[in-house]
CSV table of C-alpha atoms in Angstrom, one decimal:
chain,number,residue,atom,x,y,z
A,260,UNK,CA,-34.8,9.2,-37.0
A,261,UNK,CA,-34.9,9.4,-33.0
A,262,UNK,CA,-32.3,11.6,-31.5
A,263,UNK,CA,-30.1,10.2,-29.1
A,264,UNK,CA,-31.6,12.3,-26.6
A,265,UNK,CA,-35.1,11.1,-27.4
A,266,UNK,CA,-34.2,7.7,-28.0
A,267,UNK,CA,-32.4,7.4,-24.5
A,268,UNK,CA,-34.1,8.6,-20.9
A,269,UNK,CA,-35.4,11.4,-21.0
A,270,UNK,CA,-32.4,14.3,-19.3
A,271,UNK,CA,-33.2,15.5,-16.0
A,272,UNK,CA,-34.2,19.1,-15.6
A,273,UNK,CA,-31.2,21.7,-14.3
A,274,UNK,CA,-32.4,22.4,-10.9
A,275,UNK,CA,-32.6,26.1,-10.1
A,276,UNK,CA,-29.6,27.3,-8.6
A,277,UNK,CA,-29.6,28.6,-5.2
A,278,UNK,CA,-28.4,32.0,-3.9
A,279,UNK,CA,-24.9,31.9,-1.8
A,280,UNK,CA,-23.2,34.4,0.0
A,281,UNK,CA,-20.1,33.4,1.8
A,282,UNK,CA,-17.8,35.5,4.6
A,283,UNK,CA,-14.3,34.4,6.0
A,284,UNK,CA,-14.8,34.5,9.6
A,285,UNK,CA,-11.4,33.4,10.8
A,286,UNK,CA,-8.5,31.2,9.2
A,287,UNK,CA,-9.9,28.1,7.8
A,288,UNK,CA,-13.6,29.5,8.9
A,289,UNK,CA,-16.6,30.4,6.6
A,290,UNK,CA,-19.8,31.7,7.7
A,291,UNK,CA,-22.0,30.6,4.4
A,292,UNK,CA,-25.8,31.9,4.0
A,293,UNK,CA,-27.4,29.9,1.0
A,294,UNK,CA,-31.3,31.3,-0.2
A,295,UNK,CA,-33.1,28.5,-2.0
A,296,UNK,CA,-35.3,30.7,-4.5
A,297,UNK,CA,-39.6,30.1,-3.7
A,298,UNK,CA,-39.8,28.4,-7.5
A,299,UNK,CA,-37.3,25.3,-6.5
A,300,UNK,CA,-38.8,24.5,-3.1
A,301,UNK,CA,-42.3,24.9,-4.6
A,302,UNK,CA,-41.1,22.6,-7.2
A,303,UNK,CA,-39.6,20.3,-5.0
A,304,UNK,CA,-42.6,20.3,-2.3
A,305,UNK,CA,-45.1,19.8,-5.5
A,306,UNK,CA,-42.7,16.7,-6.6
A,307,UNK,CA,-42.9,15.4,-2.4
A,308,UNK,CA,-46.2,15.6,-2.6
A,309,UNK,CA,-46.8,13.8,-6.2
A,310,UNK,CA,-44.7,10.9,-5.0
A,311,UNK,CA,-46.4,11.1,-1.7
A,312,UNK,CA,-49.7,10.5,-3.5
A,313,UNK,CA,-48.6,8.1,-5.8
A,314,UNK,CA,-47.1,5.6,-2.8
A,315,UNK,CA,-49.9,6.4,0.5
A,316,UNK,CA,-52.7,3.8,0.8
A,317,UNK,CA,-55.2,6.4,2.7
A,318,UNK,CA,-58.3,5.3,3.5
A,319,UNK,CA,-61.5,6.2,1.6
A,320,UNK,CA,-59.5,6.6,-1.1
A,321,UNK,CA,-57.9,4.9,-4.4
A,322,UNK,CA,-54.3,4.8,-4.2
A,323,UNK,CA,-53.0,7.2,-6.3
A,324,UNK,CA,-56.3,9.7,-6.0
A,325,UNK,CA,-56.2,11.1,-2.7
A,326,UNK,CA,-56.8,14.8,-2.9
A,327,UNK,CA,-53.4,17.1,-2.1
A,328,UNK,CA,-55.4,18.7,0.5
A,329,UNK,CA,-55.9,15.3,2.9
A,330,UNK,CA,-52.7,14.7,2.2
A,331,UNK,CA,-51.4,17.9,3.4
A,332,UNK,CA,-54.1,18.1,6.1
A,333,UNK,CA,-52.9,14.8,8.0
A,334,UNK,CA,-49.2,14.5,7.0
A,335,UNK,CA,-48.1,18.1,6.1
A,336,UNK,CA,-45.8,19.2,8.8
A,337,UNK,CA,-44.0,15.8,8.6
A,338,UNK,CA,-43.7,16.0,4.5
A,339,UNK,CA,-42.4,19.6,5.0
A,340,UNK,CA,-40.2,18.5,7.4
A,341,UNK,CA,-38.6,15.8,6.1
A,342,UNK,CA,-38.3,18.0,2.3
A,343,UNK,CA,-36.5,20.8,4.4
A,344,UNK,CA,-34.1,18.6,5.7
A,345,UNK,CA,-33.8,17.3,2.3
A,346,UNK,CA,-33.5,20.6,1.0
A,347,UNK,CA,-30.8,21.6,3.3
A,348,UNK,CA,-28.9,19.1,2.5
A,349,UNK,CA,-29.0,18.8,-1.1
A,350,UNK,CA,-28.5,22.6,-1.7
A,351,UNK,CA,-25.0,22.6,0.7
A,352,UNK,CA,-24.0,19.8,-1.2
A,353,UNK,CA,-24.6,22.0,-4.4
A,354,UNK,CA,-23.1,25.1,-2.8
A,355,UNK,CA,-19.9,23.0,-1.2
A,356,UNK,CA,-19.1,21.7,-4.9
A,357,UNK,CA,-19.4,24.7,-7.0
A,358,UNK,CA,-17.6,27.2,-4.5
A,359,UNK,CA,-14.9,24.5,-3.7
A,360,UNK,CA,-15.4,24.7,-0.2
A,361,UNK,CA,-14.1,21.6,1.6
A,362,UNK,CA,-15.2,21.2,5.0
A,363,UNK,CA,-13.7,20.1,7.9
A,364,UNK,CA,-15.7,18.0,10.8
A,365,UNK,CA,-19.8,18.5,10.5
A,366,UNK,CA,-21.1,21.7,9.3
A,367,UNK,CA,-23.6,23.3,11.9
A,368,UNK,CA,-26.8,24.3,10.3
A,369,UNK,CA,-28.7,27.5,12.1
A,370,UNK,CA,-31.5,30.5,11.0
A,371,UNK,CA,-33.0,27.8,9.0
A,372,UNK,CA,-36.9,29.7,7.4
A,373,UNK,CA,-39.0,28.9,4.9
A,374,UNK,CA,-40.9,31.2,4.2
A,375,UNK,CA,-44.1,30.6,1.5
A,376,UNK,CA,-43.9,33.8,-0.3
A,377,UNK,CA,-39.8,33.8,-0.2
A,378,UNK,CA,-38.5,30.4,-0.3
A,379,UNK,CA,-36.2,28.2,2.4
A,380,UNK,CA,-33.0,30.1,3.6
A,381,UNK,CA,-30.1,29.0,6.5
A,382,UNK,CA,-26.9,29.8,7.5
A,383,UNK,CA,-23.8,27.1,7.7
A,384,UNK,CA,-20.8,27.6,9.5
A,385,UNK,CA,-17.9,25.6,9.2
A,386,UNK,CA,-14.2,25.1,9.3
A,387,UNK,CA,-12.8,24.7,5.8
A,388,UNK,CA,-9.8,22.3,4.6
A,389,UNK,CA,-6.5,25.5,3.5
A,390,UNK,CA,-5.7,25.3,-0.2
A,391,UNK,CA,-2.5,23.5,-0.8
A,392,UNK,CA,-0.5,24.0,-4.1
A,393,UNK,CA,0.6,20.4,-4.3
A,394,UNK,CA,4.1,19.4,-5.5
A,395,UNK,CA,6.9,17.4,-6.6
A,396,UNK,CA,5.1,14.3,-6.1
A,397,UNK,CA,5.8,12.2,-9.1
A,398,UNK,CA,9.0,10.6,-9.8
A,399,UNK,CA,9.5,9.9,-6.2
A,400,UNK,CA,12.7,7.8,-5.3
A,401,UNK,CA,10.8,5.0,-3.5
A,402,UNK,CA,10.9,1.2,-4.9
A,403,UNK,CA,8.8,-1.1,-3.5
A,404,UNK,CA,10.3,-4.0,-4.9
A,405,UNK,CA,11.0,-7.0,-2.4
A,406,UNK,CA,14.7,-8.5,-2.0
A,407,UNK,CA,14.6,-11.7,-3.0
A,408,UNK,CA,13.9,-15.2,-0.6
A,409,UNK,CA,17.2,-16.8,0.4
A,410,UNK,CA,17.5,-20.5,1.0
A,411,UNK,CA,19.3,-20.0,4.3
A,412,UNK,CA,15.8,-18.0,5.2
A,413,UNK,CA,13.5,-21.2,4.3
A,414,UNK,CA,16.3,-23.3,6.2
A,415,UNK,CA,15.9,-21.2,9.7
A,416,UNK,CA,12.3,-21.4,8.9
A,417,UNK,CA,12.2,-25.0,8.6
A,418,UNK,CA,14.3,-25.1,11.5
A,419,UNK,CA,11.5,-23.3,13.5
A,420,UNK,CA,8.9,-25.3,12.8
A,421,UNK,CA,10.8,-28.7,13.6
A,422,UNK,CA,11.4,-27.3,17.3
A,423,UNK,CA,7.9,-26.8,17.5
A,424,UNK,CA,7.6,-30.8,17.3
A,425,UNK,CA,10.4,-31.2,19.5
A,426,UNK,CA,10.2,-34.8,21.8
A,427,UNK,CA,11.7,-34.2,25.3
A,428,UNK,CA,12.9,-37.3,26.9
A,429,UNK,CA,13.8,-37.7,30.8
A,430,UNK,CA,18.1,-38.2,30.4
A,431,UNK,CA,19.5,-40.9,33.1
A,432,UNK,CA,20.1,-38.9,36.3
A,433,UNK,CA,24.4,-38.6,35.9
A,434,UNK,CA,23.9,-37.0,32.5
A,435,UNK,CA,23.9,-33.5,33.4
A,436,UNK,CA,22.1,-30.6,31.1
A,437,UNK,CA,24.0,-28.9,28.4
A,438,UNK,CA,22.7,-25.9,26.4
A,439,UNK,CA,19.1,-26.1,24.9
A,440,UNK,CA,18.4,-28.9,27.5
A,441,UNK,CA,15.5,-28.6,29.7
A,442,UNK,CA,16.2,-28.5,33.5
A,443,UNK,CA,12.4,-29.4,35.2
A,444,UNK,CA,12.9,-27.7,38.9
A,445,UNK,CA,11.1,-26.8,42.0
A,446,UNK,CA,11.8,-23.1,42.2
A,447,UNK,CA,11.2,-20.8,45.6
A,448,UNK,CA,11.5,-16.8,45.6
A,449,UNK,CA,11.5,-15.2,48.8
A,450,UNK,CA,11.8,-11.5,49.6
A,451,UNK,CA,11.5,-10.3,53.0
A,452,UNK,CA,7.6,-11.7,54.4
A,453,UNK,CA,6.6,-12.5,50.8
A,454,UNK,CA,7.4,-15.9,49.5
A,455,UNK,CA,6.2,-18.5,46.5
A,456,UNK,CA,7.1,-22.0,45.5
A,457,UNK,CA,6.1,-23.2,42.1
A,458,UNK,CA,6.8,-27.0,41.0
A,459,UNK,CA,7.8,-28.7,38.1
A,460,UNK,CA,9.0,-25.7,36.5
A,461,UNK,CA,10.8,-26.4,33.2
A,462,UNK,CA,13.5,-23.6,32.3
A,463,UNK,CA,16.3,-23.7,29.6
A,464,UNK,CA,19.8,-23.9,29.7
A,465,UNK,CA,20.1,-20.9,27.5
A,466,UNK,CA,17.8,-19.0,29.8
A,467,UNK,CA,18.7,-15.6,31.5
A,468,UNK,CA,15.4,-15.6,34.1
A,469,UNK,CA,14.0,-17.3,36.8
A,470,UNK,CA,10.0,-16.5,36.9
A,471,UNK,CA,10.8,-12.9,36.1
A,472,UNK,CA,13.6,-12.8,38.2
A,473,UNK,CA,17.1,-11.5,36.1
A,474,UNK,CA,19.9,-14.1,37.2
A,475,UNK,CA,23.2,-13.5,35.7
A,476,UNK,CA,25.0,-15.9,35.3
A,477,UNK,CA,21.7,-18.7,34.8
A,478,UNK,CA,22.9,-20.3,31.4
A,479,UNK,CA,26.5,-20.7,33.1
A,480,UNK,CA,24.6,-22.4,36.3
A,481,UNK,CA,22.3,-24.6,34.6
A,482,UNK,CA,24.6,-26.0,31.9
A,483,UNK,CA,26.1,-29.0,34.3
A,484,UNK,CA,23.2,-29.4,36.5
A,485,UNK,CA,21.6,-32.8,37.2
A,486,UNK,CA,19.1,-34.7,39.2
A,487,UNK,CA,19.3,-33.3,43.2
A,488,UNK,CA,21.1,-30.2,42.6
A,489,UNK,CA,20.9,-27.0,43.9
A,490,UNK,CA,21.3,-23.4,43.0
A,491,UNK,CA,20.9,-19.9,45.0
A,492,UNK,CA,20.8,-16.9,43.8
A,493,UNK,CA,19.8,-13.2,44.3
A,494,UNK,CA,18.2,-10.7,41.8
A,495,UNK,CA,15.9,-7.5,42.1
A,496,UNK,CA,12.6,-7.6,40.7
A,497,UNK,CA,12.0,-5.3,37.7
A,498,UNK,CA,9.2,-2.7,37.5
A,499,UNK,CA,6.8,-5.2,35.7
A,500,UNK,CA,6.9,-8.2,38.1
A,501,UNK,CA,3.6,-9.7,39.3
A,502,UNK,CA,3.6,-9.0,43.0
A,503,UNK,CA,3.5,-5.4,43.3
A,504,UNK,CA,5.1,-5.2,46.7
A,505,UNK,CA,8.4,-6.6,45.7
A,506,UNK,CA,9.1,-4.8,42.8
A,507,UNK,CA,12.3,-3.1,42.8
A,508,UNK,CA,13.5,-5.3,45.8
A,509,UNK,CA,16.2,-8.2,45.6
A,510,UNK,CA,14.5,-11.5,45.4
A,511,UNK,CA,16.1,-14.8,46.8
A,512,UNK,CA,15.8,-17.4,44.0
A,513,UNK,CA,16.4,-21.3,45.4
A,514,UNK,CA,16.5,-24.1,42.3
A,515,UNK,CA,16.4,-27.5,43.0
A,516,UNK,CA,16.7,-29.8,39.8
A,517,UNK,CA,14.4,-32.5,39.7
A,518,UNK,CA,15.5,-33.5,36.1
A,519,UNK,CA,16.7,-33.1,32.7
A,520,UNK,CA,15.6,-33.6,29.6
A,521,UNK,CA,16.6,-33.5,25.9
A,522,UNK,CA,15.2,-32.6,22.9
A,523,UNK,CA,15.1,-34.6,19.5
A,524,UNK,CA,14.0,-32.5,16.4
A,525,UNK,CA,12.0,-34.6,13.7
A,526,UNK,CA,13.9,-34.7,10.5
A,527,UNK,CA,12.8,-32.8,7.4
A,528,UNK,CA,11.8,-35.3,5.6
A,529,UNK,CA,8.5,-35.8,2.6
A,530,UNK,CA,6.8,-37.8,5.9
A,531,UNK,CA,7.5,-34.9,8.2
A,532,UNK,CA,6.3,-32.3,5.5
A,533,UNK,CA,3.0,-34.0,5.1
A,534,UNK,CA,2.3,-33.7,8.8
A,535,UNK,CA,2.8,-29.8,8.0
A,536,UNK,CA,0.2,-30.0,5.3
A,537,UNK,CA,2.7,-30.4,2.6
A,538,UNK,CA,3.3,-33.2,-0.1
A,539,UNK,CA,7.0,-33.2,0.1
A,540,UNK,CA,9.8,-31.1,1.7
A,541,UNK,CA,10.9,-29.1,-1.4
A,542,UNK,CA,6.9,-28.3,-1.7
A,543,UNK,CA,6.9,-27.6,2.0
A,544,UNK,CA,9.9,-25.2,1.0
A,545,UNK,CA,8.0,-23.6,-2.2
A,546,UNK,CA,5.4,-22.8,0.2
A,547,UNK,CA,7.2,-21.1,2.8
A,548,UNK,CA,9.3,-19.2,0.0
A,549,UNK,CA,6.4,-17.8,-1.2
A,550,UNK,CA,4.9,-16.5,2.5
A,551,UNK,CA,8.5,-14.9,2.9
A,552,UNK,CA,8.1,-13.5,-0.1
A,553,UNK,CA,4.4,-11.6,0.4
A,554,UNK,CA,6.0,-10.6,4.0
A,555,UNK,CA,8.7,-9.2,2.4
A,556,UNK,CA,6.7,-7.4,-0.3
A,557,UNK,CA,4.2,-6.2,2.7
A,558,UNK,CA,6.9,-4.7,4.1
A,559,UNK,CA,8.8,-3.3,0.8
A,560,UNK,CA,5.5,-0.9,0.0
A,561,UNK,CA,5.4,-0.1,4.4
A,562,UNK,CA,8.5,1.5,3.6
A,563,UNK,CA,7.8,2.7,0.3
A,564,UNK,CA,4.9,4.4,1.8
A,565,UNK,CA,6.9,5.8,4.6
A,566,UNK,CA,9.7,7.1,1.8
A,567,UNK,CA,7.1,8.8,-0.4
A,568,UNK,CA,5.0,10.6,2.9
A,569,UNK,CA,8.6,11.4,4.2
A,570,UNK,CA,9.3,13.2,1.1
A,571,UNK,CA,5.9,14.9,0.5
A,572,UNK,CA,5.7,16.3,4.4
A,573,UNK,CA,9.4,17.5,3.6
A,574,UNK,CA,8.0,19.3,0.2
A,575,UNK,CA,5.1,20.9,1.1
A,576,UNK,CA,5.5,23.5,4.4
A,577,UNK,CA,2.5,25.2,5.4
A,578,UNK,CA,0.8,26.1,8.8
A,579,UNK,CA,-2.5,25.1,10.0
A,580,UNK,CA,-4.5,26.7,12.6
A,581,UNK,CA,-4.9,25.6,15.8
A,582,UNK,CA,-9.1,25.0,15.5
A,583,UNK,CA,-8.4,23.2,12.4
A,584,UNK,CA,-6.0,21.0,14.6
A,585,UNK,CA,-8.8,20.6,17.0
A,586,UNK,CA,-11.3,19.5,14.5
A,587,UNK,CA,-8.9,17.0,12.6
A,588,UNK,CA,-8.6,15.7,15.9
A,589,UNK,CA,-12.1,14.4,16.0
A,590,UNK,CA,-11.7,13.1,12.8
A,591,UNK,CA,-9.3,10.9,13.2
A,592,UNK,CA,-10.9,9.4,16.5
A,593,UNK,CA,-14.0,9.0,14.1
A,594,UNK,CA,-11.9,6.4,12.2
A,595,UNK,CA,-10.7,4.9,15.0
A,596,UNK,CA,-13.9,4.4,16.7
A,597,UNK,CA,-15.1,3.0,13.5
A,598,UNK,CA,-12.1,0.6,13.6
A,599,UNK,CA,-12.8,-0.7,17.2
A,600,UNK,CA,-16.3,-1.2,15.8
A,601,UNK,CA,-16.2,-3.2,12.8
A,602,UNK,CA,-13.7,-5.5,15.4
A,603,UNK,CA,-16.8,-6.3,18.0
A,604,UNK,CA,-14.8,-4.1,20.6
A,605,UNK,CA,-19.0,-3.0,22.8
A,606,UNK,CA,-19.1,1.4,22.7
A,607,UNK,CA,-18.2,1.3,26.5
A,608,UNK,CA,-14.9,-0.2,25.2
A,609,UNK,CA,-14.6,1.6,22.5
A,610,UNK,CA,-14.5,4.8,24.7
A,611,UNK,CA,-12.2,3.8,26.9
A,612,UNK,CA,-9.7,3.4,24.2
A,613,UNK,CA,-10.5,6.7,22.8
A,614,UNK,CA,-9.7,8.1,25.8
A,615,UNK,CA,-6.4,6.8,25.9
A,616,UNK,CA,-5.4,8.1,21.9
A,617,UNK,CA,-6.9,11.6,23.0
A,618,UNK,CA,-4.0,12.9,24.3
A,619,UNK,CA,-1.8,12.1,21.2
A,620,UNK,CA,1.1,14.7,20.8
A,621,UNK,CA,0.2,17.7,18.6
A,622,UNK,CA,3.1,16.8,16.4
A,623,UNK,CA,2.2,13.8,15.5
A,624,UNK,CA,-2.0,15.5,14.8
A,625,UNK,CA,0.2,17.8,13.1
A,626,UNK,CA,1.5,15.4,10.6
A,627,UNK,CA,-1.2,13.3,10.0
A,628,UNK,CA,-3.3,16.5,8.7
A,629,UNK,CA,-0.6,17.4,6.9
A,630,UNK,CA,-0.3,14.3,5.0
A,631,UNK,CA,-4.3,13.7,4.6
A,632,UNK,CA,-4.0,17.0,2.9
A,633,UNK,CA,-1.4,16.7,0.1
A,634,UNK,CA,-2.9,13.3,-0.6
A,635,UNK,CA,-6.0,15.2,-1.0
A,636,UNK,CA,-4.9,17.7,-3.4
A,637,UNK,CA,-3.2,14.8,-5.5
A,638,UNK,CA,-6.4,13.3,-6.0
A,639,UNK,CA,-8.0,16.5,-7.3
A,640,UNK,CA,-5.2,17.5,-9.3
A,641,UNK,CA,-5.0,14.1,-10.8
A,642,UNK,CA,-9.1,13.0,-10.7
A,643,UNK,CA,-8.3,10.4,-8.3
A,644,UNK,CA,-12.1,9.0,-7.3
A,645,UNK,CA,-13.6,6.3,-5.4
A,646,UNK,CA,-15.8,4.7,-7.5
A,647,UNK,CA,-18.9,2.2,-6.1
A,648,UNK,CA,-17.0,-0.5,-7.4
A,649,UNK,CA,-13.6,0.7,-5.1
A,650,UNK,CA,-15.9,1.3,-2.1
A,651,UNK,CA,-17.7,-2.1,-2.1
A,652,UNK,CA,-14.2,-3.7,-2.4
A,653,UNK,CA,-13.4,-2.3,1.0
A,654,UNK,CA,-16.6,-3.3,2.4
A,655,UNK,CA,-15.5,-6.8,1.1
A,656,UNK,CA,-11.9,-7.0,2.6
A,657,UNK,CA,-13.5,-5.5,5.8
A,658,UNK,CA,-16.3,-8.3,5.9
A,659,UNK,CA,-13.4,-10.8,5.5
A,660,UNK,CA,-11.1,-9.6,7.6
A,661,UNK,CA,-13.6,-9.7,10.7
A,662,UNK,CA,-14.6,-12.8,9.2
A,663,UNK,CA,-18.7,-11.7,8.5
A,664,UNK,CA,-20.8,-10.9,5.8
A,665,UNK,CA,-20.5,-7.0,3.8
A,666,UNK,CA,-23.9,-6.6,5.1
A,667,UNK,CA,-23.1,-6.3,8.7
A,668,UNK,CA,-20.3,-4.1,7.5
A,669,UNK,CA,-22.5,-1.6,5.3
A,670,UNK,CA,-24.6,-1.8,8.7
A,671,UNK,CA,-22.1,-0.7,10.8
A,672,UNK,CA,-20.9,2.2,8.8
A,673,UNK,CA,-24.3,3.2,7.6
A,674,UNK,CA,-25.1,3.5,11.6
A,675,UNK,CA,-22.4,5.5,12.3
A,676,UNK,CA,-22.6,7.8,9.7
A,677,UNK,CA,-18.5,6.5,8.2
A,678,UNK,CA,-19.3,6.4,4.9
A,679,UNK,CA,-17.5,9.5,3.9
A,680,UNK,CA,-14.5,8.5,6.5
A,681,UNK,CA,-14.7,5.1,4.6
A,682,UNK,CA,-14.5,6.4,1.5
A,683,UNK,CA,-11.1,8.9,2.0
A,684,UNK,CA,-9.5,6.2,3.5
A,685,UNK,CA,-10.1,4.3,0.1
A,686,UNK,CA,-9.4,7.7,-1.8
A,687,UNK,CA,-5.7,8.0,0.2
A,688,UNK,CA,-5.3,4.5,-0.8
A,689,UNK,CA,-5.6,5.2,-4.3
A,690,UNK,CA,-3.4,8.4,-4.3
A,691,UNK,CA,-0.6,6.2,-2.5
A,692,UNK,CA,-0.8,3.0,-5.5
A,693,UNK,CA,-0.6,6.1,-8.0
A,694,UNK,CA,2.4,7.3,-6.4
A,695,UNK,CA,3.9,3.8,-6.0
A,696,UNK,CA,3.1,3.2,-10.0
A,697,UNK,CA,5.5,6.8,-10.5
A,698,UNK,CA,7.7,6.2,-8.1
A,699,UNK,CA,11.6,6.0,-9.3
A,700,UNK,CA,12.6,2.6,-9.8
């Protein structure tokens, strides 16, 4: 009877293990020197070169039967380079996992030999996540349950969306404008040599500006006016007016009323609902219970969130050195950059908004480390992973979101190198449902 183990693949062979020496150069720092012994690189050169063989259409020759020494004549350098790289990587990967060591940023690779009669060797050095003894993280007095939809909510949406059909209608010129009519004037600001006139402005008895300008007492004014009226006023334009020039300086502000007009809502009737895309006005209502309620639920977990990272910054107080600061830093402008990019925004752009994050407070660098790293540790503690099936999921919402296909998403981030920022943003994503499932009720 076949063996499981001979009935299945065959199991692949342990590679040998490399040699790894590693120093503490600083806080958070490691100087690391990994030896790749001369029986696994000639192993893994002999398998390049196999596979090499087995794929290269070389002329002269059947594929599959060109002799190792063509092969090594014409492409050797460029198989040994690519294997080295391959090497390097693979083995620090191996070294990385078994010693626990969690970098920070990009490693920088140096004294990288191979040697024939003593194997491949290099130096790393790099800047290291601190251990964290996470705690008191389950249990967490957080509920993300939503409050419940009130009718008087759907009414004042309803209402909403009824004023956005409003029908203005010109009122006979001795009716004058009460609040919520609409007073359609020919308005003139003048301030010192500077001076504009705009026509057939409509503003609002209920209004409190005039093209920018504050006015006091303008819902007071307006409520009464009709047909061939006047109103002068005075008010100083604030810091964000238009004209540059007059900012800060009192502007003269000249109404005349050319006319008013009222508005009639549409009733809320099954007709009027259908125009809105619904069958009848108690579906219409179903439908905009049911957005309330996912707005409300959005917002229910925000806070949750905020609750439960409140409480595990407040739990867990450790320092972190000021390189490791630095190098978080450039972390987190990797994900925004990735971000702007999966949004369209060109690199040129893209930079120009980095620039204006780069100066974000240290406290606020501070906390966000913080908090990466405690979510971290949960997900070790508790074997929190990111499987294919999570990551593909993301790539999915991303591709709909931005409204394209998960290919030019898995194009964008394979380009940029994101994967790994892609995948903790899915890993903190986990942590934070986990903690949400054993929150406290």
């Amino acid at each position: 009877m076949a063996t499981e183990e001979t009935a299945g693949e065959t199991p692949e062979t342990p590679k040998i293990p490399v040699e790894v020496q590693i120093a503490d150069t600083g806080p958070c720092k490691k100087q690391v020197r990994i030896v790749v012994p001369k029986a696994r690189a000639d192993e893994e050169e002999k398998e390049a070169y196999d596979r090499f063989i087995q794929q290269a259409d070389i002329p002269g020759f059947r594929r599959g039967h060109t002799p190792k020494s063509v092969i090594k004549k014409r492409y050797g350098k460029e198989l040994r380079d690519e294997l080295q790289q391959h090497l390097v990587g693979e083995t620090f990967q191996e070294a990385a996992k078994t010693h626990r060591l969690r970098p920070l940023g990009h490693p920088v690779f140096d004294k990288i030999e191979w040697k024939p009669e003593e194997g491949l060797a290099y130096e790393v050095t790099l800047e290291v996540k601190p251990d964290i003894e996470v705690k008191d993280y389950l249990g967490i007095s957080a509920s993300a349950a939503p409050e419940e939809v009130h009718p008087g909510e759907i009414d004042a949406v309803i209402q909403q969306i009824r004023y956005q059909g409003v029908v203005w209608k010109v009122l006979p010129k001795e009716e004058a404008a009460t609040k919520g009519d609409q007073v359609v004037c020919r308005i003139s600001l003048e301030s010192g040599e500077w001076k504009t006139v705009r026509e057939n402005v409509p503003l609002y008895a209920a209004a409190g500006t005039v093209l920018g300008i504050p006015i006091g007492d303008l819902e007071l004014a307006l409520s009464g006016a009709t047909p061939g009226g006047v109103l002068e006023r005075e008010g100083a334009a604030p810091d964000s007016f238009p004209e540059e020039a007059v900012r800060g300086k009192t502007v003269r502000v000249r109404l005349e009323f050319l006319e008013i007009k009222r508005g009639s809502l549409p009733e809320a009737t099954d007709e009027w609902a259908k125009t809105q895309g619904a069958d009848t006005i108690e579906d219409l209502r179903e439908r905009i219970r049911i957005e309330l309620r996912m707005r409300k639920a959005a917002k229910a977990e925000t806070d949750a969130r905020a609750k439960i990272e409140e409480h595990l910054l407040k739990a867990h107080d450790f320092l972190l050195p000021e390189d490791i600061l630095k190098k978080w830093h450039e972390v987190s402008l990797d994900r925004i950059r990735l971000n702007l990019r999966l949004q369209g925004v060109p690199d040129d752009k893209v930079e120009e908004e980095i620039q204006k994050v780069q100066e974000a407070s240290k406290e606020a660098v501070v906390r966000e480390l913080k908090r990466t790293l405690i979510l971290e540790g949960i997900a070790e503690k508790e074997n929190i992973q990111v499987s294919e099936q999570d990551f593909e999921g993301r790539i999915s919402e991303m591709a709909r979101a931005h409204r394209t296909q998960p290919a030019v998403i898995r194009k964008v981030v394979a380009e940029r190198e994101l994967e790994d920022t892609l995948r903790a943003e899915v890993r903190e994503e986990k942590v934070f449902q986990f903690l949400l499932e054993k929150a406290a009720k």
